[in-house]
Amino acid sequence: MDFADLGLTPDTLKAVSDAGYLTPTPIQEQAIPVVLMGRDVLGVAQTGTGKTAAFTMPMIDILADGRAKARMPRSLIIAPTRELAAQIADNFAKYGKYQSLSMALLIGGSSFTDQEKALERGVDVLIATPGRLLDLYERGRILLNDVKLLVIDEADRMLDMGFIPDVERIVGLLPKIRQTLFFSATMDKEIKKLADKFLMNPKEIAVSLPATAATTIEQGVVAVRNDDKREALRRILRVKDVHNAFIFCNRKKDVDILYKSLTSHGFDAVALHGDMPQSKRNETLAKFKAGEAELLVCSDVAARGLDISNVSHVINFDVPVNAEDYIHRIGRTGRAGKEGHAYTLASPADVKLLAAVEKMLKQAIPTLVIDELAELTISSSDASDEKSTGKRERGRPRGGRSAKPRAKKEPAPKTVAAQSDSTPAVEQVPDTVSEAAPKAASAEALPQPSPESPPEKTESEKPKADQPRKNRDDDRRSPNERARKTRRNPHGIAEMDIGDDVIAFGGFTPAFLQDAPYRAGESARSQTGQSEDETDS
Ligand code: AMP
C-alpha cells in the first residue's frame, strides 16, 4: 500500500514525501483511514512502529478546516513525559508544515507565561502532560469543552507513573461526543478497562505482539559482579567502538554517579533524569540528538517514546525493575528497521529481574561474548566457588578473578553467541536465589516500584569491604526473622541476604550463565549451528 491510498490530503502527502517515507508502516496503514473516518481507535503499538505519525497525519487533515477560539483547544494529546510530548509536537511540525495549524505544548518545567500566551491566541492542537494541563485548567487559563479529538498516548506508561486519576479527571472535562484515539504498548486488563471507559466502539489495531523486541536488535547479557559493572561498561564501549548510546540506570542517583565516572574516564557523556530542571533536560537531549554527546546516561524517563535516529547501542547498566521497561529501553536502538545492539549488565543481584525480563520475552537473552570482558565475567563455576567459601576472595588483583585460567584466548566474536539451551529461562527460575536467601516472592508478585526506584544499592551505600557485613552469616536467625527481612524488602533478591558482593546462585544457574562462552575454540553460536541472522531476536 502507498501513502496516497490512505486518504491523506496532498499537503500532508507532500510532507510525508519530504520526510522520505516510501511506504506506510502497518499501524499507519491500518489507523490512518479509520481516524480519517472519525472512528475511535484502540492501538496496541510500541514506539518505533511509526504510531506517532499514525495519529498526527490524519489529525492534521481533520483539523485543517476550522478555527480555534481563544483558550479553547480543538484537539488534545496527553502524553506521559515531557520528552514524549515534545516529540509529538515535532511530528506535528514535520507533517503539518504545509498547513497552518496552531499548536501549544504544555509541559512542566517550562514557563507558564509563554504557554498561556499560546493558549490565549487559540490552538488547534494542544499537547500536554497531565499535571501541567490540570494546573492551567485550575488557573482558569484553559477550557476543554471544545475538544473534539482526544489522543491518549502511552497509556501503559501513564498507568505505571500513576497518572491515570489525572487522565480520568481530564477526560471528564471533555465533551462526551468526541473522537478518541488510545495507544498503549501493552494491553493488560487494567489498560483494557480504561480503554473501555474512554472509547466508543473503537477499531482495535495491534501491530505487533505486546512486549516483543524489534528483530533488528542484537541482544546480549554480560554477567558481572556489581563492583565490576563500570569497568565492564568501559570495556564494552571501547571494544564495540560505541559512539551513540543510551545507558540506562535504575536510579537517578546512579545516573549521576555513572555519568561522573564515565566523564572522568574520558568518555563523552551527558546525563538525563527526572530530577533535573526541565531546561537542563531539554539542553541535554538536544545535545545528544545533535550528536554533540556520544553517551546519554539516563533513567527510565528516557526509556519511552524518544525517537533519536542512529542510536547504535542501548546498554542496561542495571536490569530494569519492571520487565516491560526492558522493551522500551532497547527500543531506543534498532529504530525504523535499522540494526541495533542492546546489552545488559547483570550481577547476581539481578537474577530475578533478568528472569522476569526473559519470561516476558519468552526467550533467554544470549550471553554476550567479548574476549576483553572474560576476566570480569562471572562463570557458573565462579559462582559456586565463591559460594562455597562464602565470600569473595579479597586482595585479588582486578582481572584475576576468573575461576579457571582460559586455556587459549579466542578472538572476540563480533556478534552475540546464541543460547545453546533454548529452554525458556522462566522454567529454570527457582523460588530462592541462594541458599542463604529466604524464599522470595516471585518477580511478578513483587510490588511494582516506580520506574526510577532502586533495585540495588549504589556503591556509596554498600558496606566497606573490611567491615563485617550485616547478616552475612545469618543462619542463626529464626525463620520468622528471615521472613520479616524478606517482607521488608520491596525489590526481592537484590537487597536480601545475598548482598551485592556475595556471589551465590544457590542451586540455580540462570540462563545467561548456561552458555559456553569460555569453551575454547568455538562460540556457543557455532554449537547451535545458528546463522548470524538467526540470533537477532
Ligand atoms: P514512532 O513509532 O512514532 O516513535 O516512530 C518511529 C520512527 O519511524 C520515527 O523516526 C519516524 O520518523 C519513523 N517513521 C514513521 N513512519 C515512517 C514510515 N512510514 N517510513 C519510514 N519511517 C517512518
XYZ file of C-alpha atoms and ligand atoms in Angstrom:
560
model
C 0.000 0.000 0.000
C 1.051 3.549 -0.690
C 0.541 6.687 1.420
C -1.573 8.059 -1.420
C -4.108 5.246 -0.828
C -4.784 6.243 2.761
C -6.953 9.288 2.120
C -4.495 11.954 3.296
C -4.568 15.430 1.737
C -1.990 16.460 -0.882
C -0.371 18.818 1.646
C 0.216 16.026 4.123
C 1.374 13.668 1.371
C 3.902 16.271 0.319
C 5.212 16.490 3.897
C 5.372 12.684 4.043
C 7.367 12.660 0.863
C 9.696 15.351 2.271
C 10.220 13.130 5.299
C 11.476 10.477 2.904
C 8.888 7.841 3.801
C 8.183 5.457 0.961
C 5.502 3.223 2.407
C 3.252 3.433 5.434
C 4.090 1.248 8.404
C 1.445 -1.341 9.401
C -0.030 0.873 12.134
C -0.229 3.793 9.699
C -1.810 1.630 7.020
C -4.496 0.463 9.421
C -5.051 3.517 11.582
C -4.951 6.468 9.165
C -8.098 5.608 7.131
C -10.000 4.752 10.333
C -9.028 8.014 12.046
C -9.967 9.966 8.925
C -13.432 8.337 9.074
C -13.846 9.770 12.561
C -13.823 6.458 14.376
C -12.237 5.751 17.775
C -9.052 3.693 17.738
C -7.561 1.368 20.293
C -3.984 0.908 19.142
C -1.570 -1.578 20.628
C 1.752 -0.442 19.325
C 5.109 0.221 20.782
C 7.334 3.121 19.901
C 9.345 2.589 16.777
C 6.338 1.337 14.821
C 5.501 4.753 13.397
C 2.493 5.192 15.674
C 3.022 8.919 16.233
C 2.632 9.587 12.540
C -0.337 7.205 12.503
C -2.318 9.661 14.601
C -0.687 13.022 13.794
C -1.071 12.773 9.993
C -4.834 12.202 9.933
C -5.341 14.687 12.785
C -3.655 17.375 10.737
C -6.089 16.746 7.896
C -9.124 16.591 10.166
C -8.174 19.871 11.824
C -7.236 21.621 8.578
C -10.743 23.096 8.358
C -11.953 25.243 11.187
C -10.564 27.798 13.571
C -9.653 27.623 17.222
C -11.110 30.032 19.737
C -9.042 31.634 22.483
C -8.272 29.249 25.342
C -10.373 26.514 23.702
C -8.162 23.942 22.002
C -9.806 21.848 19.283
C -7.814 18.710 19.991
C -5.837 17.375 22.901
C -2.980 14.896 23.097
C -1.971 13.642 26.522
C 1.472 12.091 26.875
C 3.212 10.765 29.987
C 6.553 12.537 29.730
C 7.707 15.966 28.673
C 10.120 14.463 26.205
C 7.422 12.420 24.542
C 5.087 15.414 24.405
C 7.834 17.500 22.805
C 8.452 14.776 20.275
C 4.791 14.636 19.305
C 4.946 18.406 18.795
C 7.933 17.866 16.481
C 5.870 15.375 14.499
C 3.081 17.924 14.065
C 5.536 20.479 12.832
C 7.056 17.959 10.412
C 3.867 16.550 8.886
C 1.870 19.764 9.123
C 4.417 22.061 7.574
C 2.241 22.826 4.523
C -0.785 23.617 6.670
C -1.266 26.423 9.087
C -2.313 24.675 12.254
C -1.530 26.254 15.578
C -0.146 24.175 18.364
C 0.787 24.555 22.017
C 2.905 22.348 24.179
C 2.028 22.339 27.870
C 4.718 20.631 29.848
C 6.056 21.068 33.340
C 9.346 22.840 33.793
C 8.636 25.471 31.117
C 7.374 28.988 31.624
C 3.653 29.330 32.277
C 3.602 32.727 30.629
C 4.599 31.504 27.176
C 2.167 28.611 27.365
C -0.657 30.876 28.493
C 0.071 33.297 25.671
C -0.134 30.491 23.111
C -3.435 29.313 24.596
C -4.782 32.832 24.593
C -4.273 33.014 20.826
C -6.261 29.782 20.372
C -4.758 26.450 19.365
C -5.817 23.651 17.067
C -3.657 21.091 18.796
C -2.774 21.045 22.456
C -0.109 18.564 23.531
C 0.242 18.200 27.265
C 1.434 16.181 30.194
C -1.455 15.600 32.621
C -0.127 17.588 35.600
C 0.573 20.818 33.745
C -2.712 20.628 31.885
C -4.675 20.370 35.127
C -2.617 23.196 36.636
C -3.598 25.521 33.812
C -7.181 24.341 33.908
C -7.379 25.108 37.610
C -5.980 28.588 36.995
C -8.817 29.119 34.566
C -6.462 29.513 31.644
C -7.966 26.802 29.543
C -11.377 25.449 28.638
C -11.704 21.930 27.391
C -15.268 21.893 26.117
C -14.305 22.408 22.500
C -12.009 19.373 22.297
C -13.421 17.172 19.552
C -10.437 14.882 19.238
C -8.509 13.311 22.103
C -5.346 11.211 21.915
C -4.054 9.308 24.906
C -0.556 8.161 24.104
C 1.471 5.552 26.005
C -1.442 4.686 28.282
C 0.503 1.890 29.947
C 3.219 4.332 30.873
C 0.623 6.695 32.346
C -0.592 3.830 34.459
C 2.942 2.994 35.616
C 3.553 6.614 36.508
C 0.349 6.967 38.491
C -1.214 9.483 36.083
C -4.461 7.663 35.496
C -6.520 9.606 38.079
C -5.368 12.840 36.379
C -6.193 11.438 32.960
C -9.629 10.365 34.146
C -10.229 13.844 35.500
C -9.152 15.436 32.248
C -11.345 13.138 30.172
C -14.251 14.039 32.473
C -13.798 17.682 31.441
C -14.107 16.927 27.726
C -17.286 16.764 25.663
C -18.844 13.297 25.572
C -19.167 13.476 21.810
C -15.650 13.357 20.521
C -13.217 11.090 18.706
C -10.721 9.282 20.925
C -7.501 7.557 19.930
C -5.930 5.469 22.648
C -2.462 3.968 22.307
C -0.579 1.626 24.563
C 2.438 -0.594 24.096
C 0.763 -3.312 26.110
C -2.835 -4.222 26.674
C -3.337 -5.865 30.019
C -6.619 -5.994 31.887
C -6.262 -2.646 33.590
C -5.440 -0.839 30.366
C -8.313 -2.553 28.602
C -10.669 -1.414 31.357
C -9.531 2.160 30.872
C -9.870 1.904 27.130
C -13.429 0.624 27.528
C -14.181 3.648 29.673
C -12.776 6.214 27.262
C -13.595 4.777 23.831
C -16.790 4.172 21.898
C -16.881 1.211 19.540
C -13.185 1.554 18.733
C -11.373 -0.101 15.900
C -8.771 -2.273 17.558
C -5.409 -2.272 15.867
C -2.480 -4.277 17.169
C 0.630 -4.116 15.080
C 2.870 -6.418 16.981
C 2.609 -8.652 19.960
C 2.893 -6.700 23.163
C 6.341 -6.916 24.697
C 8.331 -8.069 21.728
C 11.648 -6.590 20.793
C 12.380 -5.337 17.301
C 14.001 -8.124 15.340
C 16.809 -5.888 14.216
C 18.187 -5.606 17.736
C 21.026 -7.849 18.786
C 20.609 -8.540 22.481
C 23.178 -9.813 24.932
C 23.756 -10.244 28.633
C 27.068 -9.857 30.401
C 27.187 -11.450 33.848
C 29.474 -9.430 36.093
C 29.767 -8.596 39.737
C 28.151 -5.365 40.752
C 31.541 -3.871 41.583
C 32.786 -4.646 38.102
C 29.915 -3.115 36.165
C 31.624 0.177 35.441
C 34.812 -1.450 34.270
C 32.779 -3.859 32.130
C 30.846 -0.956 30.661
C 34.006 0.919 29.767
C 35.405 -2.134 28.052
C 32.222 -2.698 26.081
C 32.233 0.937 24.972
C 35.818 0.680 23.825
C 35.746 -2.780 22.260
C 32.477 -2.208 20.438
C 33.575 1.297 19.481
C 30.310 2.765 20.737
C 29.691 6.380 19.757
C 25.957 6.736 20.110
C 24.299 5.019 23.035
C 21.707 5.220 25.759
C 22.978 3.831 29.057
C 20.155 3.109 31.477
C 20.429 3.046 35.258
C 17.541 2.233 37.554
C 18.119 5.121 39.916
C 18.581 8.819 39.346
C 21.411 8.829 41.851
C 23.225 6.153 39.885
C 22.749 8.131 36.674
C 24.757 10.953 38.256
C 27.408 8.621 39.621
C 27.855 6.767 36.352
C 27.885 9.972 34.337
C 30.684 11.368 36.512
C 32.581 8.123 36.327
C 32.365 7.946 32.532
C 33.388 11.549 32.021
C 36.307 11.129 34.407
C 37.436 8.231 32.228
C 37.361 10.450 29.176
C 34.024 9.381 27.688
C 31.819 11.968 26.034
C 28.688 11.592 28.142
C 25.655 13.586 29.249
C 23.100 12.696 31.917
C 19.305 12.792 31.948
C 16.853 12.016 34.714
C 13.601 13.306 36.130
C 15.128 15.332 38.971
C 16.974 17.626 36.623
C 15.437 21.014 35.781
C 13.489 20.929 32.543
C 15.797 23.438 30.875
C 18.733 21.119 31.585
C 16.758 18.100 30.328
C 15.988 19.883 27.077
C 19.547 21.039 26.663
C 20.924 17.554 27.310
C 18.551 15.906 24.888
C 19.210 18.473 22.210
C 22.935 17.921 22.606
C 22.593 14.162 22.353
C 20.172 14.386 19.415
C 22.553 16.679 17.585
C 25.382 14.198 18.055
C 27.271 16.616 20.318
C 27.493 13.982 23.044
C 28.059 10.304 22.443
C 26.578 8.687 25.516
C 23.307 9.507 27.233
C 23.338 8.139 30.764
C 19.712 8.152 31.817
C 16.915 6.849 33.954
C 13.705 5.362 32.579
C 12.428 8.858 31.875
C 14.226 8.387 28.568
C 13.040 4.812 28.027
C 9.865 5.526 26.133
C 9.000 7.253 23.001
C 12.226 9.128 22.488
C 12.990 8.945 18.835
C 16.606 9.624 18.143
C 17.807 8.114 14.956
C 21.008 6.167 14.579
C 21.395 5.158 18.194
C 23.612 2.140 17.752
C 23.576 0.798 21.295
C 21.461 0.615 24.405
C 23.265 -0.576 27.482
C 21.357 -1.514 30.585
C 23.753 -0.770 33.384
C 21.026 -2.244 35.591
C 18.376 -4.780 34.677
C 15.120 -2.793 34.797
C 12.848 -3.289 37.768
C 9.777 -3.514 35.553
C 10.373 -6.156 32.920
C 8.392 -4.204 30.347
C 10.801 -1.308 30.609
C 13.379 -3.587 29.017
C 11.406 -3.488 25.781
C 11.049 0.258 25.949
C 14.692 0.825 26.747
C 16.035 -1.347 23.967
C 13.509 0.202 21.596
C 15.729 3.316 21.582
C 18.011 1.446 19.183
C 17.222 -0.545 16.053
C 14.656 2.052 15.058
C 12.873 2.081 11.722
C 14.415 -1.222 10.664
C 17.993 -0.219 11.431
C 20.447 -2.517 13.160
C 20.790 -2.007 16.902
C 22.538 -3.571 19.859
C 21.171 -3.915 23.362
C 23.461 -5.176 26.089
C 22.567 -5.767 29.695
C 24.959 -5.935 32.619
C 23.589 -8.352 35.156
C 25.048 -9.046 38.566
C 23.956 -11.910 40.799
C 21.616 -9.480 42.499
C 19.829 -9.024 39.164
C 18.958 -12.675 38.669
C 15.279 -12.382 39.482
C 14.852 -9.216 37.464
C 16.567 -10.795 34.497
C 14.416 -13.893 34.791
C 11.347 -11.655 34.698
C 12.620 -9.983 31.534
C 13.307 -13.333 29.889
C 9.894 -14.592 30.922
C 8.291 -11.565 29.310
C 10.360 -12.022 26.161
C 9.521 -15.735 26.206
C 13.138 -16.453 25.453
C 16.526 -16.387 27.072
C 18.750 -13.468 26.167
C 22.006 -14.778 24.735
C 25.278 -14.316 26.544
C 27.390 -11.562 25.074
C 30.825 -12.911 24.401
C 33.572 -10.324 24.365
C 37.082 -11.544 24.911
C 38.168 -8.388 26.712
C 35.435 -8.957 29.285
C 36.350 -12.533 30.069
C 38.281 -11.749 33.226
C 35.388 -9.746 34.620
C 32.648 -12.100 33.620
C 31.137 -14.427 36.161
C 31.014 -18.018 35.120
C 28.846 -20.545 36.895
C 31.951 -22.144 38.331
C 32.983 -18.774 39.767
C 29.647 -18.532 41.384
C 29.822 -21.907 43.020
C 33.473 -21.476 44.067
C 32.681 -18.238 45.799
C 29.555 -19.595 47.261
C 31.446 -22.458 48.849
C 33.912 -20.070 50.512
C 31.005 -17.877 51.470
C 32.675 -14.668 50.328
C 34.713 -13.181 47.613
C 38.430 -13.590 47.863
C 39.921 -10.297 48.955
C 43.104 -8.753 47.710
C 42.993 -10.413 44.351
C 44.096 -8.080 41.660
C 41.456 -6.846 39.279
C 41.314 -9.143 36.371
C 42.437 -12.178 38.294
C 39.019 -13.398 39.113
C 38.293 -15.980 36.501
C 37.665 -19.267 38.171
C 39.922 -21.038 35.759
C 42.516 -19.528 33.517
C 41.446 -19.697 29.937
C 43.459 -22.216 28.038
C 43.642 -20.072 24.994
C 42.428 -16.605 24.097
C 39.862 -16.687 21.390
C 39.204 -13.662 19.239
C 36.097 -11.845 20.360
C 33.099 -12.883 18.271
C 31.537 -9.899 16.579
C 28.004 -10.790 17.495
C 26.212 -12.394 20.346
C 26.507 -16.107 20.727
C 23.185 -17.820 20.641
C 21.924 -19.516 23.728
C 22.753 -23.160 23.343
C 19.969 -24.146 25.671
C 16.806 -22.661 24.320
C 14.686 -23.661 27.300
C 12.763 -20.566 28.322
C 14.522 -19.027 31.269
C 11.356 -18.807 33.237
C 11.190 -22.548 33.605
C 14.594 -22.569 35.185
C 13.918 -19.972 37.828
C 13.702 -21.318 41.329
C 11.924 -19.561 44.135
C 15.101 -18.935 46.004
C 18.156 -17.242 44.708
C 20.719 -18.528 47.100
C 20.677 -20.969 49.887
C 21.381 -18.107 52.238
C 18.427 -16.162 50.922
C 14.976 -16.855 52.248
C 12.205 -17.683 49.869
C 11.353 -14.607 47.902
C 8.146 -13.626 46.250
C 8.229 -14.298 42.540
C 9.460 -11.438 40.424
C 5.981 -10.633 39.149
C 4.446 -10.759 42.591
C 6.791 -8.126 43.943
C 5.331 -4.685 44.465
C 5.916 -2.631 41.351
C 8.146 0.268 42.246
C 8.288 3.444 40.246
C 10.451 3.245 37.147
C 13.187 5.138 38.854
C 13.182 3.384 42.182
C 16.110 1.377 43.395
C 16.593 -2.289 42.789
C 20.043 -2.325 44.248
C 22.434 -0.350 46.321
C 24.798 2.216 44.958
C 28.498 1.988 45.508
C 28.350 4.509 48.323
C 25.623 2.622 50.144
C 27.470 -0.636 50.138
C 29.290 -1.766 53.274
C 33.021 -1.212 53.172
C 34.963 -4.299 52.201
C 36.595 -4.661 55.557
C 33.510 -4.057 57.626
C 31.606 -7.076 58.832
C 28.600 -7.424 56.570
C 25.333 -7.279 58.379
C 23.630 -10.628 58.262
C 26.412 -12.154 56.277
C 26.285 -15.438 58.175
C 22.799 -15.108 59.340
C 21.977 -18.729 59.717
C 21.232 -18.110 63.354
C 18.228 -16.005 62.528
C 14.947 -17.700 63.041
C 12.768 -18.445 60.008
C 10.436 -15.681 61.215
C 13.226 -13.166 61.281
C 14.225 -14.176 57.778
C 10.693 -13.882 56.553
C 10.395 -10.441 58.134
C 13.511 -9.333 56.356
C 12.151 -10.630 53.089
C 8.879 -8.830 53.564
C 10.597 -5.594 54.386
C 12.470 -5.729 51.127
C 10.398 -4.313 48.316
C 12.580 -5.467 45.495
C 13.358 -9.115 46.048
C 16.738 -10.687 45.868
C 18.939 -7.725 45.251
C 18.710 -6.378 48.709
C 18.046 -9.503 50.644
C 20.614 -11.586 52.293
C 22.915 -12.292 49.442
C 24.422 -8.799 49.444
C 25.937 -7.157 46.453
C 29.297 -8.768 46.582
C 28.380 -12.246 47.647
C 28.306 -14.462 44.644
C 25.769 -17.172 45.137
C 23.152 -18.540 42.840
C 22.210 -21.443 45.069
C 21.356 -24.487 43.037
C 20.161 -22.269 40.213
C 22.139 -21.479 37.133
C 20.451 -18.656 35.282
C 20.123 -18.836 31.547
C 22.830 -16.287 30.930
C 25.357 -18.434 32.749
C 24.459 -21.590 30.898
C 26.049 -20.513 27.726
C 29.505 -21.678 26.854
C 31.457 -18.506 26.206
C 34.535 -19.980 27.785
C 34.653 -23.088 25.699
C 37.886 -22.781 23.845
C 37.783 -22.711 20.126
C 34.097 -22.286 19.487
C 31.345 -19.899 20.293
C 28.013 -21.057 21.510
C 26.626 -19.835 18.222
C 28.615 -22.389 16.333
C 27.430 -25.057 18.735
C 23.864 -24.345 17.842
C 24.556 -24.086 14.157
C 22.622 -20.837 14.000
C 23.436 -18.238 11.471
C 24.284 -14.673 12.439
C 20.870 -13.528 11.320
C 19.031 -16.092 13.331
C 20.487 -14.814 16.567
C 18.767 -11.480 16.197
C 15.809 -11.785 18.434
P 7.355 6.295 16.353
O 6.932 4.875 16.497
O 6.210 7.193 16.147
O 8.233 6.706 17.511
O 8.239 6.437 15.028
C 9.461 5.798 14.856
C 10.293 6.363 13.736
O 9.827 5.911 12.489
C 10.348 7.869 13.639
O 11.702 8.216 13.462
C 9.604 8.223 12.393
O 10.166 9.358 11.774
C 9.827 6.986 11.553
N 8.726 6.714 10.636
C 7.399 6.888 10.857
N 6.698 6.478 9.792
C 7.568 6.050 8.876
C 7.429 5.498 7.564
N 6.255 5.304 7.004
N 8.545 5.153 6.906
C 9.762 5.327 7.480
N 9.955 5.840 8.702
C 8.876 6.185 9.401
